[in-house]
Amino acid sequence: MLGAHAWAEKAHLPGYVAYARANVVAICDIEVDRARALAQKFGIPRVYADHRELLADAEVEMVDVCTPTHTHLALSTAALEAGKHVLSEKPLAERAADAFAVARLAEERGLRTKLGFTFRYSPAIRQLHAWIADGSLGDIFHVHGFEQNSQFLDPDFPLRQVAPGAPRDRLIPSSVVGYGSHLVDLMRWCAGDFAAVAGSMHNFIPERVVRGEPGRQPIAVEDGTVALVEFGSGAHGLLQTSYIAVGNYPGVELRVYGSKGAAVARLIEERGVAETLTFASAHDVEFEAVTLPPEAFPPDTDLHTPWPELYYRNLVRFFVDEILDGTAPECTFFDGAKSQEIVDAIVLAHRERRWVNLA
Ligand SMILES: NC(=O)c1ccc[n+]([C@@H]2O[C@H](COP(=O)([O-])OP(=O)(O)OC[C@H]3O[C@@H](n4cnc5c(N)ncnc54)[C@H](O)[C@@H]3O)[C@@H](O)[C@H]2O)c1
């Protein structure tokens, strides 16, 4: 485990500890006290302050990169070069070309990869995807994706998503990167490759506290984006990302409309319930709530399990199974690179105020 802070504690480590086929042997953080604290909490035998020491540990077969965004590429590359399978938090890189290069490196070395696209591992989203795959929704016409919550509505809540040295003289893409990377991946998983995008980014809160800097800063962080999508299949899509739309975490909603039916997965934790799923057939038209069977959930979890743990227990166990059983990879670095390419295209569409083709 590389990185021993909030998301490692809330999502990744509970996933490994709950899965008997995985054994966390070492944890590393440059703030070594954080690594020590989580080693104690989760029963991890070895603690390192430098990733190179962890990568030299022969017992480590797979590395989990859960560090700040601007470090993912270098740490993932180093782990692959050391012969380890890698799970990386998203996004993999700041430029799509770098993400494709590290995806190719993994393939050349015969190593497995997974991107931390959390919401692919929601039971509701997996059911929705299964309905697309088995034809229950028919031909797909429209896909709508939202990731919006009010996490950064309060300008005094410190924002961590600004890379050191990011230029301050123009809009800094942020929600479209952090939230949008998830959404475009989900939409691509449902409806196939994107052919073209148009989009608009905006800064709604002009002054805010940025982690590590004193007081409120005048900083044009992009805290909301909308985009239109033409898929290669001819389907239409629309997406919205927002740091400042009132509503709870994670604030993901995926709506898919096809010739035979429609489904809406709503991943918004409310009154202790992590998510809901509804389905309407073309015949009956009214959306009905769908209750998933216990097998749709990781062992010992249900709709009342906190969502980071619920989704990461699935993500982690599926990756471990892919490595140990040699089964088909899903949600790899290549998917991360494709997502990055699409996010870059939305940013370009905004900057040049035009449609951008991806084909
Ligand atoms: N997939 C999701 O839904 C989701 C949700 C939340 C966060 N995230 C992502 O997870 C990552 C971690 O999030 P967080 O909130 O825990 O971040 P954080 O910045 O609070 O913690 C990251 C930790 O990594 C450590 N670190 C930095 N460089 C390191 C290095 N070279 N080697 C070892 N440790 C190093 C830091 O000291 C820190 O303790 C981020 O990229 C974030 O965007 C993803």
mmCIF file of C-alpha atoms in Angstrom, residues 196-201 225-228 341-358:
data_model
loop_
_atom_site.group_PDB
_atom_site.id
_atom_site.type_symbol
_atom_site.label_atom_id
_atom_site.label_comp_id
_atom_site.label_asym_id
_atom_site.label_seq_id
_atom_site.Cartn_x
_atom_site.Cartn_y
_atom_site.Cartn_z
ATOM 1 C CA ALA A 196 -17.161 13.562 -30.191
ATOM 2 C CA VAL A 197 -17.719 15.909 -27.257
ATOM 3 C CA ALA A 198 -18.651 19.534 -26.630
ATOM 4 C CA GLY A 199 -18.414 21.046 -23.191
ATOM 5 C CA SER A 200 -18.404 24.053 -20.922
ATOM 6 C CA MET A 201 -16.342 24.445 -17.733
ATOM 7 C CA THR A 225 -18.653 21.205 -16.094
ATOM 8 C CA VAL A 226 -21.389 20.145 -18.518
ATOM 9 C CA ALA A 227 -20.736 18.164 -21.702
ATOM 10 C CA LEU A 228 -22.624 16.695 -24.644
ATOM 11 C CA GLU A 341 -8.308 11.206 -23.435
ATOM 12 C CA ILE A 342 -12.023 12.026 -23.249
ATOM 13 C CA VAL A 343 -11.586 14.397 -20.279
ATOM 14 C CA ASP A 344 -8.804 16.158 -22.229
ATOM 15 C CA ALA A 345 -11.188 16.480 -25.202
ATOM 16 C CA ILE A 346 -13.890 18.089 -23.007
ATOM 17 C CA VAL A 347 -11.321 20.594 -21.712
ATOM 18 C CA LEU A 348 -10.211 21.384 -25.288
ATOM 19 C CA ALA A 349 -13.838 21.729 -26.439
ATOM 20 C CA HIS A 350 -14.374 24.326 -23.718
ATOM 21 C CA ARG A 351 -11.146 26.218 -24.446
ATOM 22 C CA GLU A 352 -11.760 26.358 -28.212
ATOM 23 C CA ARG A 353 -15.576 26.555 -27.942
ATOM 24 C CA ARG A 354 -16.164 23.744 -30.472
ATOM 25 C CA TRP A 355 -16.938 20.021 -30.873
ATOM 26 C CA VAL A 356 -13.839 17.809 -30.534
ATOM 27 C CA ASN A 357 -13.707 14.491 -32.394
ATOM 28 C CA LEU A 358 -12.274 11.426 -30.688
#
